[in-house]
Amino acid sequence: MDQDLDEPGTHGLAAPTVDAADATARAAALVARDLLGIERADVALVLGSGWSSGADRLGRPIARVPLERVPGFTTPVVAGHGGDLLAVELTSGRIAAVFTGRTHLYEGRGVTAVVHGVRTAAALGASVLVLTNGCGGLNPGWAPGTPVLIRDHINLTGETPLRGPVFIDMSATYAPRLRALAHEVSPDLPEGVYVQFPGPQYETPAEVHMARVLGGDLVGMSTALEAIAARAAGMEVLGISLVTNAAAGITGEPLSHTDVIASGRAAAPRLAELLAGVVARL
Ligand code: 8IG
């Protein structure tokens, strides 16, 4: 394939084709295997805002490397977003690759950079991907610190990581099997529809109202594009959001990144337990 598609954020340079991006991800996986001292990974986790301490309880840590040492990754720009790749041996003996940071669309590196971790996880051999994030909640009953299982998403970024006639089925993007496992661990975990906005600004109250009218329950700036890339790579996806704040206009309070980080910290032990429980059942 020799397409010449421009991507926003790539400053007029041609975006890599999906084939080229997959080759970059395979190269990244080879380097990651060497640095981590693992043969392959069975599952992968992306830990978003508020979730990074979730890595501690997953199992036996094998190794940790800064993501910027793996080809195709750069240092994350947001305070409170980590940026390491860990290998963890789960109690089941399976190996997890854990990303404690992600590239967001608003960084302007293009959608290929956004899903590079997902494609690297697939190239490592992971067949299950657990995506976590911090987000705004539309349900006033969801206090900051409430985890919510993602049932489905609405991609409002106007972007896709796919190029060409890649007509993948998105009718069960967030695997019912994995959602059932999460409910075994936490029977009253609420479910919701995640709406990905491009960011970096938070929504206006009118945009939050629009998301609600469209059927959304959660608003954020990640996850949907990664889930698309994961489905295209044949991975099963589980998505869990942490509501770190009421979405704009829901309570009348202004949104602050400091509050977002604080409610993530406060929820950390509960999230770590939830993640460990889910991953142990995979
Ligand atoms: I943390 O309220 C977090 N991330 N779009 N809206 C959007 N992203 C978020 C929000 C929010 N909170």
XYZ file of C-alpha atoms and ligand atoms in Angstrom, residues 49 81 133-137 194-203 208 219-222 242-248 255 257 260-261, ligand 1:
45
model
C -5.387 9.106 34.843
C 0.349 10.712 33.453
C -8.961 6.202 31.745
C -10.019 9.117 33.888
C -13.060 10.928 32.572
C -16.000 13.189 33.282
C -19.278 11.637 34.392
C -17.897 6.571 26.667
C -17.763 9.574 24.359
C -14.306 10.500 23.108
C -13.808 14.199 22.376
C -10.554 15.423 20.808
C -9.633 17.769 23.694
C -7.467 19.213 25.130
C -10.087 21.653 26.405
C -12.818 20.101 28.513
C -16.349 20.273 27.106
C -21.889 17.666 27.587
C -16.748 12.083 28.396
C -13.021 11.772 27.860
C -10.101 12.229 25.508
C -8.823 8.684 24.943
C -12.702 6.307 36.536
C -15.095 9.216 36.924
C -12.714 11.824 38.325
C -15.096 14.749 37.943
C -18.667 15.564 37.068
C -18.695 16.659 33.416
C -19.044 20.402 32.783
C -13.332 21.617 36.271
C -6.932 19.265 36.563
C -8.938 15.349 38.710
C -5.569 14.098 39.969
I -9.803 13.102 34.013
O -14.628 16.032 32.060
C -11.038 13.880 32.669
N -10.782 13.746 31.383
N -13.254 15.270 27.767
N -13.961 15.664 29.938
C -13.064 15.155 29.075
N -11.974 14.490 29.456
C -11.784 14.362 30.768
C -12.658 14.866 31.724
C -13.816 15.556 31.292
N -12.157 14.558 32.923
